[in-house]
Coordinates of C-alpha atoms in Angstrom, one line a residue:
Chain A
M9 CA -65.8 124.6 -149.8
I10 CA -68.8 124.7 -151.9
I11 CA -67.5 122.0 -154.2
L12 CA -66.7 119.7 -151.2
F13 CA -70.2 120.3 -149.9
K14 CA -71.7 119.5 -153.3
I15 CA -69.7 116.2 -153.4
H16 CA -70.8 115.4 -149.9
S17 CA -74.4 115.9 -150.7
F18 CA -74.1 114.0 -153.9
L19 CA -72.5 111.0 -152.1
K20 CA -75.2 111.2 -149.4
R21 CA -78.0 110.9 -152.0
K22 CA -76.4 108.5 -154.4
W23 CA -74.0 106.5 -152.3
Y24 CA -74.5 103.3 -154.3
I25 CA -72.7 104.7 -157.3
P26 CA -69.1 104.8 -155.8
V27 CA -69.9 101.5 -154.0
T28 CA -70.8 99.8 -157.3
F29 CA -67.6 101.2 -158.8
F30 CA -65.5 99.9 -156.0
G31 CA -67.2 96.5 -156.2
F32 CA -66.5 96.4 -159.9
F33 CA -62.9 97.3 -159.3
L34 CA -62.5 94.4 -156.8
Y35 CA -64.2 92.1 -159.3
L36 CA -61.7 93.0 -162.0
I37 CA -58.8 92.5 -159.7
F38 CA -60.1 89.1 -158.6
F39 CA -60.5 87.8 -162.2
N40 CA -57.0 89.0 -163.2
A41 CA -58.4 91.6 -165.7
L42 CA -57.0 94.8 -164.2
F43 CA -53.7 93.7 -162.7
P44 CA -52.8 90.4 -164.3
G45 CA -50.5 88.5 -162.1
F46 CA -51.4 90.3 -158.9
L47 CA -53.6 87.8 -157.1
N48 CA -53.0 84.9 -159.4
S49 CA -50.0 84.7 -161.6
F50 CA -49.7 81.5 -163.6
T51 CA -46.6 80.0 -165.2
N52 CA -46.1 76.7 -166.9
E53 CA -43.3 74.6 -165.5
L54 CA -41.7 71.4 -166.8
E55 CA -40.8 68.6 -164.6
E56 CA -37.2 67.4 -165.0
T57 CA -37.3 64.4 -167.3
S58 CA -34.5 62.8 -169.1
A59 CA -33.9 62.8 -172.9
S60 CA -32.6 59.6 -174.5
I61 CA -31.5 58.5 -177.9
S62 CA -34.2 56.2 -179.3
R63 CA -32.9 55.6 -182.8
V64 CA -29.8 56.1 -184.9
R65 CA -30.0 56.0 -188.7
A66 CA -27.2 56.3 -191.2
L67 CA -27.7 58.9 -193.9
G68 CA -25.8 60.3 -196.8
C69 CA -27.8 63.4 -197.7
L70 CA -26.2 66.4 -199.3
T71 CA -28.2 69.5 -198.5
T72 CA -27.4 72.2 -201.0
S73 CA -30.2 74.8 -200.6
V74 CA -32.2 76.1 -197.7
Y75 CA -35.3 78.3 -197.8
Y76 CA -36.2 80.4 -194.7
G77 CA -39.7 81.7 -194.6
E78 CA -42.8 82.7 -192.7
T79 CA -46.4 81.5 -193.3
L80 CA -49.8 82.1 -191.9
F81 CA -52.4 79.3 -191.5
S82 CA -55.7 79.5 -189.7
Y83 CA -58.5 77.1 -188.6
S84 CA -60.8 78.4 -191.4
D85 CA -58.1 77.5 -194.0
L86 CA -58.1 74.0 -192.5
F87 CA -61.9 73.9 -192.6
K88 CA -61.8 74.9 -196.3
E89 CA -59.2 72.3 -197.2
Q90 CA -61.3 69.6 -195.3
T91 CA -64.6 70.5 -197.0
E92 CA -62.9 70.4 -200.4
A93 CA -61.5 67.0 -199.6
S94 CA -64.8 65.7 -198.4
Y95 CA -66.5 66.9 -201.7
Q96 CA -63.9 65.1 -203.7
L97 CA -64.4 62.0 -201.6
A98 CA -68.2 62.1 -202.2
Y99 CA -67.7 62.7 -205.9
D100 CA -65.3 59.7 -206.2
S101 CA -67.5 57.5 -204.1
I102 CA -70.5 58.0 -206.5
R103 CA -68.3 57.2 -209.4
L104 CA -66.9 54.1 -207.7
H105 CA -70.3 52.9 -206.5
F106 CA -72.1 53.2 -209.9
H107 CA -69.3 52.0 -212.0
R108 CA -69.1 48.8 -210.0
E109 CA -72.8 48.2 -210.2
F110 CA -73.0 48.8 -213.9
A111 CA -69.7 47.0 -214.7
E112 CA -71.2 43.8 -213.3
I113 CA -74.2 43.9 -215.5
Q114 CA -72.3 44.7 -218.7
T115 CA -70.1 41.6 -218.4
D116 CA -72.9 39.5 -219.7
S117 CA -72.5 39.4 -223.4
L118 CA -75.9 40.3 -224.9
D119 CA -74.9 39.4 -228.4
S120 CA -74.9 35.7 -227.8
L121 CA -78.6 35.8 -226.9
P122 CA -81.4 35.4 -229.4
P123 CA -83.0 38.8 -230.5
G124 CA -86.2 38.3 -228.5
K125 CA -84.5 37.6 -225.3
R126 CA -81.9 40.3 -225.8
K127 CA -84.7 43.0 -225.7
K128 CA -86.0 41.5 -222.5
Y129 CA -82.6 41.5 -220.9
Q130 CA -82.0 45.1 -221.9
R131 CA -85.3 46.1 -220.4
G132 CA -84.3 44.3 -217.2
I133 CA -81.0 46.1 -217.0
E134 CA -82.7 49.4 -217.5
R135 CA -85.1 48.7 -214.6
F136 CA -82.2 47.5 -212.5
K137 CA -80.2 50.7 -213.1
K138 CA -83.3 52.8 -212.3
R139 CA -83.8 51.0 -209.1
K140 CA -80.2 51.5 -208.1
R141 CA -80.3 55.2 -208.8
K142 CA -83.5 55.6 -206.8
E143 CA -81.9 53.7 -203.9
F144 CA -78.8 56.0 -204.0
F145 CA -80.7 59.3 -204.2
T146 CA -83.3 58.4 -201.5
H147 CA -80.4 58.4 -199.0
P148 CA -80.6 61.8 -197.3
E149 CA -76.9 62.6 -197.4
N150 CA -76.6 61.9 -201.1
R151 CA -79.7 63.9 -201.8
E152 CA -78.3 66.9 -199.9
M153 CA -75.1 66.7 -201.9
V154 CA -76.8 66.5 -205.2
K155 CA -79.0 69.4 -204.2
N156 CA -75.9 71.4 -203.3
F157 CA -74.3 70.7 -206.6
S158 CA -77.4 71.4 -208.7
T159 CA -78.2 74.8 -207.0
L160 CA -75.0 76.1 -208.5
A161 CA -76.1 75.2 -212.1
D162 CA -76.9 78.8 -213.1
E163 CA -73.9 80.5 -211.5
T164 CA -71.2 78.2 -212.7
G165 CA -72.5 76.5 -215.8
F166 CA -72.6 73.1 -214.2
P167 CA -75.0 71.0 -216.3
A168 CA -77.0 69.3 -213.5
K169 CA -80.0 71.5 -212.9
G170 CA -82.9 71.1 -210.6
P171 CA -83.9 67.7 -209.2
D172 CA -83.0 65.9 -212.4
Y173 CA -80.7 63.3 -210.9
D174 CA -80.1 61.4 -214.0
V175 CA -78.4 64.3 -215.8
F176 CA -76.2 64.7 -212.7
L177 CA -75.4 61.1 -212.5
D178 CA -74.5 60.9 -216.2
F179 CA -72.2 63.8 -215.8
V180 CA -70.5 62.5 -212.8
L181 CA -70.0 59.0 -214.3
D182 CA -68.5 60.6 -217.5
V183 CA -66.2 63.1 -215.9
P184 CA -63.5 62.3 -213.4
Y185 CA -63.0 64.7 -210.4
D186 CA -59.8 66.3 -211.7
S187 CA -61.2 67.4 -215.0
F188 CA -64.5 68.4 -213.4
N189 CA -62.6 70.7 -211.1
Y190 CA -60.6 72.0 -214.0
H191 CA -63.6 72.8 -216.2
F192 CA -65.8 74.1 -213.5
P193 CA -63.3 75.7 -211.1
E194 CA -66.0 77.8 -209.3
V195 CA -68.2 74.9 -208.2
I196 CA -66.3 73.6 -205.2
P197 CA -65.2 77.1 -203.8
Q198 CA -68.9 78.2 -204.1
L199 CA -70.1 75.2 -202.3
T200 CA -67.6 75.7 -199.4
R201 CA -68.6 79.4 -199.3
K202 CA -72.2 78.5 -198.8
L203 CA -71.4 76.5 -195.7
K204 CA -71.5 78.1 -192.3
P205 CA -68.0 79.3 -191.3
P206 CA -66.7 77.8 -188.1
K207 CA -67.5 79.9 -185.0
K208 CA -64.0 79.7 -183.6
D209 CA -60.7 80.7 -185.1
L210 CA -57.0 80.1 -184.4
V211 CA -54.4 81.7 -186.6
Y212 CA -50.8 80.6 -186.4
I213 CA -47.7 82.3 -187.8
G214 CA -45.0 79.8 -188.5
R215 CA -41.4 80.5 -189.1
G216 CA -39.1 77.8 -190.4
W217 CA -37.0 76.4 -193.1
V218 CA -37.2 73.9 -196.0
R219 CA -34.0 72.0 -196.9
A220 CA -33.5 70.5 -200.3
G221 CA -30.7 68.3 -201.6
F222 CA -29.8 64.9 -202.8
D223 CA -29.4 61.4 -201.3
L224 CA -25.9 60.2 -202.2
K225 CA -26.4 56.7 -200.7
P226 CA -27.9 54.9 -203.7
V227 CA -25.1 56.1 -206.1
P228 CA -22.9 53.1 -207.1
D229 CA -19.1 53.4 -206.9
S230 CA -18.7 53.3 -210.7
A231 CA -20.8 56.5 -211.1
W232 CA -18.1 58.6 -209.5
F233 CA -15.6 58.0 -212.4
P234 CA -15.7 60.5 -215.3
D235 CA -16.2 59.6 -218.9
S236 CA -13.7 60.5 -221.6
L237 CA -14.8 64.1 -221.6
G238 CA -14.4 64.4 -217.9
A239 CA -18.1 64.5 -217.1
I240 CA -19.9 62.7 -214.4
H241 CA -23.6 61.8 -214.8
L242 CA -25.7 61.1 -211.8
P243 CA -29.2 60.1 -212.8
Q244 CA -29.6 57.9 -209.8
L245 CA -29.7 60.8 -207.3
R246 CA -32.9 60.9 -205.3
T247 CA -34.3 64.4 -204.4
Y248 CA -34.5 65.0 -200.7
L249 CA -36.8 67.7 -199.2
L250 CA -37.6 68.4 -195.6
A251 CA -39.6 71.2 -194.0
D252 CA -39.2 72.1 -190.3
I253 CA -41.0 74.5 -188.1
N254 CA -39.8 74.1 -184.5
P255 CA -41.1 75.6 -181.3
W256 CA -38.1 78.0 -181.5
F257 CA -37.0 79.5 -184.8
I258 CA -33.9 81.2 -183.4
P259 CA -33.6 80.5 -179.7
E260 CA -30.6 82.8 -179.2
L261 CA -32.8 85.8 -180.3
E262 CA -35.9 84.4 -178.7
I263 CA -37.8 84.3 -181.9
P264 CA -40.5 81.5 -181.7
G265 CA -41.3 79.2 -184.6
F266 CA -45.0 79.1 -183.9
E267 CA -46.8 82.1 -182.6
V268 CA -50.6 82.6 -182.1
L269 CA -51.8 85.6 -184.0
R270 CA -55.5 85.3 -183.3
Y271 CA -57.3 83.1 -180.8
D272 CA -61.0 83.1 -180.6
A273 CA -62.6 80.1 -178.8
G274 CA -66.2 81.3 -179.2
R275 CA -68.4 83.1 -176.7
M276 CA -67.4 82.3 -173.1
A277 CA -64.6 80.1 -174.6
R278 CA -67.1 77.3 -175.2
R279 CA -65.6 76.1 -178.4
R280 CA -62.0 75.3 -177.4
F281 CA -59.5 73.7 -179.7
T282 CA -58.5 70.1 -179.3
F283 CA -54.8 69.1 -179.4
R284 CA -55.4 67.4 -182.7
E285 CA -56.8 70.5 -184.3
V286 CA -53.9 72.6 -183.1
T287 CA -51.4 70.1 -184.5
R288 CA -53.3 70.0 -187.8
I289 CA -53.1 73.8 -188.1
K290 CA -49.4 73.7 -187.4
M291 CA -49.0 71.0 -190.1
G292 CA -50.9 73.2 -192.5
C293 CA -48.3 75.9 -191.8
K294 CA -45.6 73.5 -192.9
R295 CA -47.4 72.4 -196.0
K296 CA -47.8 76.1 -197.0
L297 CA -44.1 76.7 -196.3
V298 CA -43.1 73.9 -198.7
R299 CA -45.4 75.3 -201.4
M300 CA -43.8 78.8 -201.0
A301 CA -40.3 77.3 -201.1
L302 CA -41.1 75.4 -204.3
K303 CA -42.5 78.6 -205.9
K304 CA -39.2 80.4 -205.1
G305 CA -37.4 77.7 -207.1
L306 CA -35.8 75.8 -204.2
L307 CA -35.4 72.5 -206.1
L308 CA -33.7 74.1 -209.1
N309 CA -31.4 76.1 -206.9
A310 CA -30.5 72.9 -205.0
R311 CA -29.7 71.1 -208.2
N312 CA -27.6 73.9 -209.6
N313 CA -25.7 74.3 -206.4
A314 CA -25.2 70.5 -206.0
E315 CA -23.4 70.4 -209.3
E316 CA -20.9 73.0 -208.2
V317 CA -20.5 71.5 -204.7
L318 CA -19.9 68.0 -206.0
L319 CA -17.5 69.2 -208.7
S320 CA -15.3 71.1 -206.3
F321 CA -15.5 68.3 -203.7
L322 CA -14.4 65.6 -206.3
Q323 CA -11.7 67.9 -207.7
T324 CA -10.2 68.5 -204.2
L325 CA -10.2 64.7 -203.4
G326 CA -9.0 63.6 -206.8
N327 CA -9.3 59.9 -207.9
Q328 CA -6.8 57.2 -208.2
G329 CA -6.2 56.0 -211.8
G330 CA -8.9 58.1 -213.5
D331 CA -9.3 61.3 -215.5
T332 CA -9.8 64.6 -213.8
V333 CA -13.4 65.7 -213.3
V334 CA -14.5 68.6 -215.5
S335 CA -18.2 68.7 -214.9
V336 CA -21.0 67.0 -212.9
H337 CA -24.5 66.6 -214.4
I338 CA -27.6 66.1 -212.3
P339 CA -31.0 65.8 -214.1
F340 CA -33.6 68.4 -213.3
P341 CA -35.8 67.5 -210.3
D342 CA -39.3 66.5 -211.1
T343 CA -41.4 69.4 -209.8
T344 CA -44.6 68.1 -211.3
S345 CA -45.1 65.4 -208.7
I346 CA -45.9 67.4 -205.6
G347 CA -47.9 64.5 -204.3
W348 CA -45.0 62.8 -202.7
I349 CA -44.2 66.0 -200.9
D350 CA -47.6 65.9 -199.2
S351 CA -47.1 62.3 -198.3
L352 CA -43.8 63.3 -196.8
M353 CA -45.5 65.8 -194.6
K354 CA -48.0 63.4 -193.2
K355 CA -45.5 60.9 -191.9
Chain B
M5 CA -56.8 128.7 -220.6
A6 CA -58.4 125.9 -218.6
Q7 CA -59.0 126.6 -215.0
V8 CA -57.2 124.4 -212.6
K9 CA -59.2 123.7 -209.5
T10 CA -57.0 123.4 -206.4
N11 CA -57.8 122.1 -203.0
E12 CA -57.0 125.5 -201.5
N13 CA -60.5 126.7 -202.1
I14 CA -62.0 124.1 -199.8
E15 CA -62.2 125.2 -196.2
I16 CA -61.7 122.4 -193.7
K17 CA -63.0 123.0 -190.3
P18 CA -61.8 120.9 -187.3
G19 CA -65.0 119.0 -186.9
H20 CA -65.5 118.4 -190.6
P21 CA -65.6 114.8 -191.9
H22 CA -62.7 115.7 -194.3
N23 CA -60.6 116.3 -191.3
R24 CA -61.2 113.0 -189.5
W25 CA -58.0 111.5 -190.7
L26 CA -56.1 114.0 -188.6
L27 CA -57.7 112.6 -185.5
E28 CA -57.1 109.0 -186.6
L29 CA -53.5 109.8 -187.3
S30 CA -52.9 111.1 -183.9
L31 CA -54.6 108.1 -182.3
R32 CA -52.5 105.8 -184.4
K33 CA -49.4 107.6 -183.3
I34 CA -50.3 107.2 -179.7
A35 CA -51.0 103.5 -180.2
L36 CA -47.6 103.0 -181.9
L37 CA -45.9 104.8 -179.2
L38 CA -47.5 102.6 -176.6
L39 CA -46.6 99.5 -178.6
F40 CA -43.0 100.4 -179.0
S41 CA -42.6 101.4 -175.4
C42 CA -43.9 98.0 -174.3
S43 CA -42.1 95.8 -176.8
C44 CA -38.5 96.8 -176.3
A45 CA -37.5 93.3 -175.2
R46 CA -38.2 91.8 -178.6
Q47 CA -35.4 91.7 -181.1
P48 CA -36.0 92.7 -184.7
L49 CA -36.7 89.8 -187.0
P50 CA -33.9 88.7 -189.3
L51 CA -34.3 88.7 -193.1
L52 CA -36.8 86.0 -194.1
S53 CA -38.1 84.5 -197.3
Q54 CA -34.8 83.9 -198.8
L55 CA -32.9 81.0 -200.5
K56 CA -29.4 80.2 -199.1
D57 CA -26.8 78.0 -200.7
T58 CA -25.2 75.4 -198.5
A59 CA -23.0 72.3 -198.8
Q60 CA -23.9 70.2 -195.9
L61 CA -23.4 66.4 -195.8
S62 CA -25.5 64.9 -193.1
T63 CA -24.3 61.4 -192.3
V64 CA -26.5 60.4 -189.4
E65 CA -29.9 61.1 -188.1
I66 CA -30.4 60.7 -184.3
S67 CA -33.9 60.6 -182.7
I68 CA -34.1 61.9 -179.2
S69 CA -37.2 61.1 -177.2
K70 CA -38.4 63.1 -174.2
L71 CA -41.4 62.8 -171.9
I72 CA -43.0 66.1 -171.2
V73 CA -44.6 66.6 -167.9
A74 CA -45.9 70.1 -167.3
R75 CA -47.8 71.8 -164.5
Q76 CA -49.4 75.1 -164.0
V77 CA -47.7 77.0 -161.1
N78 CA -49.3 79.9 -159.3
S79 CA -47.2 82.5 -157.6
G80 CA -49.7 85.3 -157.0
L81 CA -50.7 87.1 -153.8
L82 CA -53.3 84.5 -152.9
V83 CA -50.6 81.9 -152.8
Q84 CA -48.3 84.1 -150.7
L85 CA -51.0 84.7 -148.2
G86 CA -51.6 80.9 -147.9
M87 CA -55.2 81.1 -149.3
K88 CA -54.4 79.0 -152.3
K89 CA -52.0 76.1 -153.3
S90 CA -49.3 77.0 -155.8
V91 CA -49.7 73.8 -157.8
D92 CA -53.0 72.3 -158.8
L93 CA -52.1 68.6 -159.1
R94 CA -55.3 67.8 -161.0
K95 CA -53.9 69.8 -163.9
T96 CA -51.1 67.8 -165.4
F97 CA -50.0 67.8 -169.0
L98 CA -48.3 64.7 -170.3
A99 CA -47.0 64.1 -173.7
N100 CA -44.4 62.0 -175.6
S101 CA -42.2 63.9 -178.0
E102 CA -39.4 63.1 -180.4
A103 CA -36.8 65.3 -181.9
Q104 CA -34.6 64.4 -184.9
V105 CA -31.1 65.7 -185.1
E106 CA -29.1 65.5 -188.3
V107 CA -25.4 65.7 -187.8
G108 CA -22.6 65.8 -190.3
I109 CA -19.9 68.0 -191.9
E110 CA -19.9 71.1 -194.1
L111 CA -18.2 70.2 -197.4
D112 CA -17.2 73.7 -198.3
R113 CA -15.1 73.9 -195.1
I114 CA -12.7 71.2 -196.2
D115 CA -9.3 72.8 -196.6
P116 CA -7.4 71.4 -199.7
E117 CA -4.2 71.7 -197.7
N118 CA -5.5 69.1 -195.2
I119 CA -5.8 66.5 -197.9
K120 CA -2.6 64.4 -198.5
V121 CA -2.4 61.8 -201.2
E122 CA 0.6 59.4 -201.5
G123 CA 0.0 56.9 -204.2
E124 CA -3.0 54.8 -203.1
V125 CA -3.0 56.2 -199.5
I126 CA -5.1 59.3 -198.6
S127 CA -5.2 61.1 -195.3
L128 CA -7.9 63.7 -194.5
L129 CA -8.4 66.2 -191.8
L130 CA -12.1 67.0 -191.8
P131 CA -13.8 70.0 -190.2
P132 CA -15.6 69.3 -186.9
V133 CA -19.0 67.6 -187.0
K134 CA -22.0 70.0 -186.5
V135 CA -25.7 69.8 -185.9
L136 CA -26.9 70.5 -189.4
N137 CA -30.6 70.3 -188.7
F138 CA -32.7 70.2 -185.5
S139 CA -36.2 69.1 -186.1
Y140 CA -38.9 69.0 -183.4
P141 CA -42.0 68.9 -185.5
P142 CA -45.6 69.3 -184.1
E143 CA -46.7 65.9 -185.3
N144 CA -44.1 64.2 -183.1
F145 CA -45.9 65.4 -179.9
V146 CA -48.3 62.7 -178.8
V147 CA -50.5 64.0 -175.9
D148 CA -51.5 61.4 -173.4
S149 CA -55.2 62.1 -173.1
T150 CA -55.8 59.9 -170.1
F151 CA -53.7 62.1 -167.9
T152 CA -54.3 65.4 -169.7
E153 CA -57.8 66.7 -169.3
G154 CA -56.7 69.9 -170.9
F155 CA -58.7 72.2 -173.1
Q156 CA -61.8 71.5 -171.1
K157 CA -60.8 73.6 -168.1
G158 CA -58.9 76.1 -170.3
W159 CA -55.5 74.9 -169.6
P160 CA -53.3 74.4 -171.5
S161 CA -54.5 76.9 -174.1
P162 CA -52.7 76.9 -177.5
M163 CA -50.4 79.7 -176.1
D164 CA -49.6 77.6 -173.0
L165 CA -48.9 74.7 -175.3
D166 CA -46.4 76.6 -177.3
D167 CA -44.7 77.8 -174.1
I168 CA -44.4 74.2 -172.9
Y169 CA -43.0 72.9 -176.2
Q170 CA -40.5 75.8 -176.3
Q171 CA -39.2 74.8 -172.8
A172 CA -39.0 71.2 -173.9
E173 CA -37.0 72.2 -177.0
M174 CA -34.6 74.2 -174.9
S175 CA -34.0 71.3 -172.5
I176 CA -33.3 68.9 -175.4
R177 CA -30.8 71.4 -176.9
H178 CA -29.2 71.6 -173.5
Y179 CA -28.9 67.8 -173.4
I180 CA -27.4 67.4 -176.8
N181 CA -23.8 67.7 -175.7
H182 CA -24.2 65.0 -173.0
L183 CA -25.7 62.2 -175.2
G184 CA -22.5 61.2 -177.0
I185 CA -23.9 62.4 -180.3
K186 CA -20.5 63.8 -181.4
E187 CA -18.8 60.4 -181.2
I188 CA -21.7 58.6 -183.1
A189 CA -21.6 61.3 -185.8
E190 CA -17.8 61.1 -186.2
S191 CA -17.8 57.4 -186.6
Q192 CA -20.7 57.5 -189.1
T193 CA -19.0 60.2 -191.1
R194 CA -15.8 58.2 -191.1
I195 CA -17.7 55.1 -192.5
F196 CA -19.4 57.2 -195.2
M197 CA -16.2 58.9 -196.3
E198 CA -14.2 55.6 -196.3
E199 CA -16.8 54.0 -198.5
L200 CA -16.7 56.9 -200.9
L201 CA -12.9 57.0 -201.1
H202 CA -12.6 53.3 -201.5
G203 CA -15.0 53.7 -204.5
L204 CA -12.5 56.3 -205.9
N205 CA -9.8 53.5 -205.8
Y206 CA -7.9 54.5 -202.7
K207 CA -6.7 51.5 -200.9
E208 CA -5.9 53.1 -197.5
V209 CA -7.9 55.9 -196.0
F210 CA -7.0 57.9 -192.8
I211 CA -9.6 60.3 -191.5
E212 CA -9.2 62.7 -188.6
F213 CA -11.4 65.6 -187.3
E214 CA -10.5 69.0 -186.3
A215 CA -10.7 69.4 -182.5
S216 CA -13.8 70.9 -181.1
E217 CA -15.2 70.8 -177.6
Q218 CA -18.9 71.1 -178.2
L219 CA -21.4 70.4 -181.0
I220 CA -22.3 73.6 -182.8
F221 CA -25.6 74.3 -184.5
A222 CA -24.8 75.1 -188.1
N223 CA -28.0 76.7 -189.4
N224 CA -28.6 80.3 -188.6
P225 CA -30.8 82.4 -190.9
T226 CA -29.5 85.6 -189.4
K227 CA -25.9 85.0 -190.6
T228 CA -24.7 85.1 -194.1
K229 CA -22.2 82.5 -195.4
Q230 CA -19.2 84.9 -195.0
E231 CA -20.2 85.6 -191.4
D232 CA -20.4 81.9 -190.7
Q233 CA -16.9 81.4 -191.8

């Protein structure tokens, strides 16, 4: 009784506390926070639209190895890749710009001039070069970039130090980007680290497969006949590589191909992602999957297995008026040219 | 003899910082218990990150295009009470998409007993054509931005987008058997094999396929090669 009396007196004095709590409770229900799907439950529904065949293409691809894998890719990874690419672009554009300017001057052969005039010409060229450099470095964007590069001089051993643009320019003109990145591997990562990280993040997990094999279409008929030792050589075979991450990885087991691991659209969801950004993150997953597959030795496995498959296939078919096949030889796939794989992904 | 210090000498009281891991452990256990109790519907993941040998000869690639029209449907209490409409027609998602299907045969399934050679005449009974690869890549979704105002009003979020694409994939997979893909694939496979066998000096080539009612999807990472057969 005493307890009930105490509660009653408490409520009489401070009635606003339970009322506030009740109000807050209603608020949570209304905004789907407490019981999601009670007042509003949203689902996405597709309209019935037909599917139609838009193109038929004849192939002759023999897939001999498949890699199944899982990768993670985030918006910040994409951001890093983009900034690195933009630095490379800036570096190359400086090289291109100045090389063109200077190449035009040097086409004039100074040797054919009399010595007095030659000196005058040379001085003119020097002045021209100076002016061009000044023009370039007065542009605020270029100035910013050089400043970025030169602040790292002490940490990374990069020779351009302080506001001495000439040293920087000489270095850039002498060294192409690839060897610059090789000799000073810390410069670009340091520069990207100094930038502000994006205030939103989206991390995708991607499950898919990479298929590798050979295109049999360009092989001429004569190549299928063995030589006197019973060996078939197929140097014409073109390597074939395809990566796929679909919305569903295994639909029967309800395992999705793409799954959001982390989604942060900034405070009050003010920095939402565009469709294009989401697609680019997904494509990043695919690129990473290809790299993982190549590291695991997909191409080599595909080549070794293709030799076995083709040998047993040709032996079971037999050939009319030729020797029996003893071995099939396929050259090792060129793993050094990864560039074409990237171009494949960006189709 | 050197004295060996043991941990037995140290007294650990319940509130002591040394003992904090006990509390953490129990919390972790509770969290795990909650997690497992909620996620019973999800199947365990198959073995990933593996290389698998195959012998698949894809003879035709077929592109299937599909228009995706998606809407957000509300079925909560407010709709049941008539205080809200179930579909907000202002929110429509419209996109063009294209799937690529590679169809062909599995070379290691060819039975040597099904190959008959009589002089320059060869007759083959090939295994049924299968869908060797189904590809519905993210870059093939082209969102129509004039209809879709999405991402400004919060719908569709990336999660909704995945849900929509998953539904679209399932509907394409459902349609595959009704598009006549099997016939196209059989004729293309026949053309490819005839060319190959003419190259091996056979004058006459007869090709038939083993009977099958539906197209089967060949790739399944959960199954090993022996299980497939």
